[in-house]
PDB file of C-alpha atoms in Angstrom:
ATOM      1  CA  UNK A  57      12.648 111.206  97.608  1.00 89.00           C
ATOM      2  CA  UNK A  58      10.609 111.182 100.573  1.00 86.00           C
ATOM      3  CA  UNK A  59      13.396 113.423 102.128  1.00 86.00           C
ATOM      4  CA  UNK A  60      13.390 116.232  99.913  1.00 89.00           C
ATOM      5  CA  UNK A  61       9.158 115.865  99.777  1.00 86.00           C
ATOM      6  CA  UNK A  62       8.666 114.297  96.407  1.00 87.00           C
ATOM      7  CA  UNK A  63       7.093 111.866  94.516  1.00 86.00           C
ATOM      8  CA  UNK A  64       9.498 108.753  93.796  1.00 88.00           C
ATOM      9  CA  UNK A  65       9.186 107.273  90.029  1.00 90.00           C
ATOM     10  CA  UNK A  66       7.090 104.149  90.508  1.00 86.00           C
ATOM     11  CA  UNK A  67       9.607 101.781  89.289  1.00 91.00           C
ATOM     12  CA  UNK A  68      13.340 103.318  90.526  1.00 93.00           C
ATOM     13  CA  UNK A  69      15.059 100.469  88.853  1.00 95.00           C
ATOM     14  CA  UNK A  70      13.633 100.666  85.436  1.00 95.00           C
ATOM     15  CA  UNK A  71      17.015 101.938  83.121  1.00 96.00           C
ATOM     16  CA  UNK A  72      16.817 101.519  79.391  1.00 95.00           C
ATOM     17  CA  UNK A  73      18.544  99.415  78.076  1.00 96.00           C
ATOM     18  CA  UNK A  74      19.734  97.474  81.582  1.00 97.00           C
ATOM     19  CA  UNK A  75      18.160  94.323  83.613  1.00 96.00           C
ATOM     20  CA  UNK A  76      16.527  96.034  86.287  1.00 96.00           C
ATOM     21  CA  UNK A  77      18.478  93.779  88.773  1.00 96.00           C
ATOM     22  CA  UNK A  78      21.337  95.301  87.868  1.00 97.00           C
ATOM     23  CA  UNK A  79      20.224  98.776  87.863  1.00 97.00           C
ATOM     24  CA  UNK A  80      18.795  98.233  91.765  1.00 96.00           C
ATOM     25  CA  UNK A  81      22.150  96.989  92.831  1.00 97.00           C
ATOM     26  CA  UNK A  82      23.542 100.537  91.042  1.00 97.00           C
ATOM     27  CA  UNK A  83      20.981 102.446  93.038  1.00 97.00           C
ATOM     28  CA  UNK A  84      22.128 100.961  96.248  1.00 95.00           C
ATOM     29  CA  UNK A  85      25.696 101.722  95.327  1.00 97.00           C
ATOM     30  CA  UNK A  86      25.128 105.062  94.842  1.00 96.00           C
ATOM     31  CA  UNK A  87      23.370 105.679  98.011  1.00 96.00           C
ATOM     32  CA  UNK A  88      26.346 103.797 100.452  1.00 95.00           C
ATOM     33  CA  UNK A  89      29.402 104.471  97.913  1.00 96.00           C
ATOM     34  CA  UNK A  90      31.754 107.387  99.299  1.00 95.00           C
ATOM     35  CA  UNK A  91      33.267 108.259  95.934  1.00 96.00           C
ATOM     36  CA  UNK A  92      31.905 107.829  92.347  1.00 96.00           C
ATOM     37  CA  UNK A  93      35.674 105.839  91.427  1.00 97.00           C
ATOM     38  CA  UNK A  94      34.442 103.559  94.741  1.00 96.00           C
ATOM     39  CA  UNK A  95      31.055 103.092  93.403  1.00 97.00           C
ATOM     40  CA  UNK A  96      32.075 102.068  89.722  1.00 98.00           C
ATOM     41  CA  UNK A  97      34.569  99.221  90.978  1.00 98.00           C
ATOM     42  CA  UNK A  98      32.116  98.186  93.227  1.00 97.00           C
ATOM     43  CA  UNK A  99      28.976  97.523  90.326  1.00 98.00           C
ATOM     44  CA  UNK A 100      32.015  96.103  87.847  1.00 98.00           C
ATOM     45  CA  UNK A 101      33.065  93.648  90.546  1.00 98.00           C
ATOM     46  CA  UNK A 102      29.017  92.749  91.513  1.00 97.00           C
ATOM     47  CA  UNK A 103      27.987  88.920  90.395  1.00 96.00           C
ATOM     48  CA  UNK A 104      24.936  90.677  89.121  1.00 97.00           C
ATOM     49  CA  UNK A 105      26.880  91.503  86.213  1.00 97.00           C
ATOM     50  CA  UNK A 106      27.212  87.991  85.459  1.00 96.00           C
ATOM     51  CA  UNK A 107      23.921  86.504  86.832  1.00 96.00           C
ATOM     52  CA  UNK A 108      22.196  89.157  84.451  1.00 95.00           C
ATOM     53  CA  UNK A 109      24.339  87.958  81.673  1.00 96.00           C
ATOM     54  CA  UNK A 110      25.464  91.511  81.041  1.00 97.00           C
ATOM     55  CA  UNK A 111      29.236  91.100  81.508  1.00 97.00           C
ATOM     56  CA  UNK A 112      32.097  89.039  83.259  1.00 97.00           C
ATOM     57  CA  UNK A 113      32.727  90.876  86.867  1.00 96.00           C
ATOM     58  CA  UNK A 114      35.782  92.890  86.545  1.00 97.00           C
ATOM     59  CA  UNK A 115      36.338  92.703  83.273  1.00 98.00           C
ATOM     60  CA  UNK A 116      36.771  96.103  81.201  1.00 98.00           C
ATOM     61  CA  UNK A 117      33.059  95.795  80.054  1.00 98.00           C
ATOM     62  CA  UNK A 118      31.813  95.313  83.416  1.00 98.00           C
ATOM     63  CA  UNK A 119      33.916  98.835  84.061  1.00 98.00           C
ATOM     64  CA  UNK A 120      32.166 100.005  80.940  1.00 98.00           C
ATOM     65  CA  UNK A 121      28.787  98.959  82.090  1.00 98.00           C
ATOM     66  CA  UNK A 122      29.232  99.943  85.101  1.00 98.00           C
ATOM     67  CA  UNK A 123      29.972 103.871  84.408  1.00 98.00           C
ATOM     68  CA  UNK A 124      26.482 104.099  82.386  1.00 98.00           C
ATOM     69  CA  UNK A 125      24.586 102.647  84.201  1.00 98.00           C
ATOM     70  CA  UNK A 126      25.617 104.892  87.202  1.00 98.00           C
ATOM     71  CA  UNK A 127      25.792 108.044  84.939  1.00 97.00           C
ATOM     72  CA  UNK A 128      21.942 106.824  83.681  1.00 97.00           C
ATOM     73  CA  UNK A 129      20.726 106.616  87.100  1.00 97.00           C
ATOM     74  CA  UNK A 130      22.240 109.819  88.469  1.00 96.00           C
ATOM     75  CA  UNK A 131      20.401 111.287  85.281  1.00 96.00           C
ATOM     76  CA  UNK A 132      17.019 109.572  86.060  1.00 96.00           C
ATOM     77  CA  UNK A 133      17.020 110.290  89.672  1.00 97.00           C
ATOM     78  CA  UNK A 134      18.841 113.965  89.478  1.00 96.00           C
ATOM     79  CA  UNK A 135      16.026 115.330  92.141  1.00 96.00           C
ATOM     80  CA  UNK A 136      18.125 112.938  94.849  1.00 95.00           C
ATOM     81  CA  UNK A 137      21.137 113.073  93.059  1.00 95.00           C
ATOM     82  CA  UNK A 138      22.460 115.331  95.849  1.00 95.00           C
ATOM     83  CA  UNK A 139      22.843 112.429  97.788  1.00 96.00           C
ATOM     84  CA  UNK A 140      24.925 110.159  95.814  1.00 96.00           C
ATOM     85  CA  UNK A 141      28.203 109.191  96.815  1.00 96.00           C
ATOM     86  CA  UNK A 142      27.457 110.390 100.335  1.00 95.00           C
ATOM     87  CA  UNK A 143      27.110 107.408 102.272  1.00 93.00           C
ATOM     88  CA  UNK A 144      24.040 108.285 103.187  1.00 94.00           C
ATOM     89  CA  UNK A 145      22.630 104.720 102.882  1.00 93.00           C
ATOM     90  CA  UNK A 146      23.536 103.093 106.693  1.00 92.00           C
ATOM     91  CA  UNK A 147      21.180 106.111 107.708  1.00 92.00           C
ATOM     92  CA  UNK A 148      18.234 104.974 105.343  1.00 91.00           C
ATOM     93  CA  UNK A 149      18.720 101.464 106.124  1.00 92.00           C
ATOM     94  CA  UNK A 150      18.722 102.752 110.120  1.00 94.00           C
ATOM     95  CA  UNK A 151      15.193 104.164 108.931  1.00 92.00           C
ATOM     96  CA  UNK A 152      13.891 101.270 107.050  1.00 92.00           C
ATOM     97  CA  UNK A 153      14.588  99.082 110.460  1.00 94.00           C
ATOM     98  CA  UNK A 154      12.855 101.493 112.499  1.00 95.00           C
ATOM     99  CA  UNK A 155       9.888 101.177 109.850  1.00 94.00           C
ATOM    100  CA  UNK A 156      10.239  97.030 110.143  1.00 95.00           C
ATOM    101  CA  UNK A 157      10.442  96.770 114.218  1.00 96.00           C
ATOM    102  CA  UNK A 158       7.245  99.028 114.446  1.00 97.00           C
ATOM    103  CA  UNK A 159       5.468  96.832 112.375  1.00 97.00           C
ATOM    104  CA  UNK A 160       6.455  93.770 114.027  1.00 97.00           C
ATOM    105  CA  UNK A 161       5.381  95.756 117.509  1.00 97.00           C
ATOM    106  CA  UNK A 162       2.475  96.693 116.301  1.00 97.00           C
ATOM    107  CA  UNK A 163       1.047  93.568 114.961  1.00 97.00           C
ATOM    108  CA  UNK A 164       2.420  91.577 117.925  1.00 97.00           C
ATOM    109  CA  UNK A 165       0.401  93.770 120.628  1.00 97.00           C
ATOM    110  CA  UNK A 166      -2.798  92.610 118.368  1.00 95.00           C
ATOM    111  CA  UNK A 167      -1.349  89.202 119.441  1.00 95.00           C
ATOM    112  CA  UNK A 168      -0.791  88.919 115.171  1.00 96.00           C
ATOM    113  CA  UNK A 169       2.478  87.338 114.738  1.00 95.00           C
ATOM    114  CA  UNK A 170       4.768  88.527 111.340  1.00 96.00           C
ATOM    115  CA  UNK A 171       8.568  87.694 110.553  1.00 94.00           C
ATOM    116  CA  UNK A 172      10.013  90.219 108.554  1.00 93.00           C
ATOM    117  CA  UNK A 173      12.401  89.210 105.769  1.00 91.00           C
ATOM    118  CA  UNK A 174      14.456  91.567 104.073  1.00 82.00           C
ATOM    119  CA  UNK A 175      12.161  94.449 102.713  1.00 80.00           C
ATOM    120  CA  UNK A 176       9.045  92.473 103.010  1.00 89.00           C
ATOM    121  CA  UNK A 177       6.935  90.220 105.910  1.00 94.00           C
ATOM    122  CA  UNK A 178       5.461  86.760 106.266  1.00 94.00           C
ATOM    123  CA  UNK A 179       2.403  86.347 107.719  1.00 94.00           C
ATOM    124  CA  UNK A 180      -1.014  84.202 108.388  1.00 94.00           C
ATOM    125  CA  UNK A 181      -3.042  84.994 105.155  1.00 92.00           C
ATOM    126  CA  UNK A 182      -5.942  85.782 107.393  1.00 94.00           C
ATOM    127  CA  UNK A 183      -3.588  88.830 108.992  1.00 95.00           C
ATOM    128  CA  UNK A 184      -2.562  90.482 105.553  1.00 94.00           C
ATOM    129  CA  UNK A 185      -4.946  92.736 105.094  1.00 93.00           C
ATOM    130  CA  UNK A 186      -4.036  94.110 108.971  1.00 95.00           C
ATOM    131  CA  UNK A 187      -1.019  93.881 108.029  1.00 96.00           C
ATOM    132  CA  UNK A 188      -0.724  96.092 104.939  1.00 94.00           C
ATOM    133  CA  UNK A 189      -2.830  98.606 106.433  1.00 95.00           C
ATOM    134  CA  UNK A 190      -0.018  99.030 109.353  1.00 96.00           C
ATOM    135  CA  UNK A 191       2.900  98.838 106.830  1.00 95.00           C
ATOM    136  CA  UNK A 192       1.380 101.797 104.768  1.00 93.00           C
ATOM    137  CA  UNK A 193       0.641 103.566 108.230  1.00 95.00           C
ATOM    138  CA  UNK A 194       3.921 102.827 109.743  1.00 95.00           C
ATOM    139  CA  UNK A 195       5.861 104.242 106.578  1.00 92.00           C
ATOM    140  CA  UNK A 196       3.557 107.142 106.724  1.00 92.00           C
ATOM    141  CA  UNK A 197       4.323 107.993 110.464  1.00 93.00           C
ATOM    142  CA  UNK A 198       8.318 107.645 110.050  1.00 91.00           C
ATOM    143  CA  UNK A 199       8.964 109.371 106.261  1.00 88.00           C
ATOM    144  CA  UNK A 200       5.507 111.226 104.977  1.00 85.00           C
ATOM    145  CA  UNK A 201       4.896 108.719 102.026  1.00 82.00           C
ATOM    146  CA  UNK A 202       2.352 106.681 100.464  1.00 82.00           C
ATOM    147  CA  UNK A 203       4.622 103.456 100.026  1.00 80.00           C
ATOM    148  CA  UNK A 204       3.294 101.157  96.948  1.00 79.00           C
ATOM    149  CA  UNK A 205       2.639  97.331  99.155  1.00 83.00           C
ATOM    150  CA  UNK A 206       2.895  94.202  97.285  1.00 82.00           C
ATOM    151  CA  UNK A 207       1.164  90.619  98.191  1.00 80.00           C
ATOM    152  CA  UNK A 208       2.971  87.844  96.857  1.00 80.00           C
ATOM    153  CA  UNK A 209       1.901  84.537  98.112  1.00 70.00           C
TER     154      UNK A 209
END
């Protein structure tokens, strides 16, 4: 979204009438898959479909499944749709390191130590609020966007 200038939905994942685990595995798919045939085997043969109780992996329902729920998400997100079965995920993923490493930097020349993990960071509690504020800064710098920034503890 940030690519093409606009506004990303504030929940991508949310699919009626599929767990919304499921439909952000689908979403990933569709931004690495090559082929739309590549990206359907690929969701049918995902444990997701059995840890989200929706079918058995590989079975014809799973198959099933699988084509709606990638039909319903190139319907949902038709403003990116251009970039489905591209590939064009190792590139965003190259981005979303970039974004990561310049946060660590950033923090650690304030002598602020974080560990990122997976699309998210640890830190001290008394560094979080630093923290978020370079996060939304950093994401601002490298894509343009006002990124949403969650505190779990």
């Amino acid at each position: 979204y940030a690519r093409l200038g606009i506004p990303a939905p504030w929940d991508c994942y949310a699919v009626e009438g599929y767990h919304r685990d499921l439909a952000k595995v689908a979403l990933l798919i569709l931004l690495n898959a090559s082929s739309r045939h590549g990206a359907v085997y690929a969701l049918a043969h995902k444990r997701e479909m059995e840890d989200t109780r929706t079918a058995i992996k590989g079975s014809p329902k799973a198959f099933k499944v699988a084509q709606g729920l990638l039909d319903s998400l190139c319907h949902l997100h038709k403003p990116i749709s251009q970039f489905f079965f591209t590939g064009v995920g190792s590139s965003l993923m190259a981005i979303d390191a970039d974004i990561a490493q310049t946060v660590v930097d950033k923090m650690l020349r304030q002598g602020k130590v974080v560990l990122p993990v997976h699309d998210s960071f640890i830190s001290q509690r008394s560094h979080v609020p630093h923290l978020r504020e370079v996060m939304a800064q950093t994401a601002f710098e490298k894509c343009g966007v006002i990124i949403p920034i969650e505190q779990k503890y």
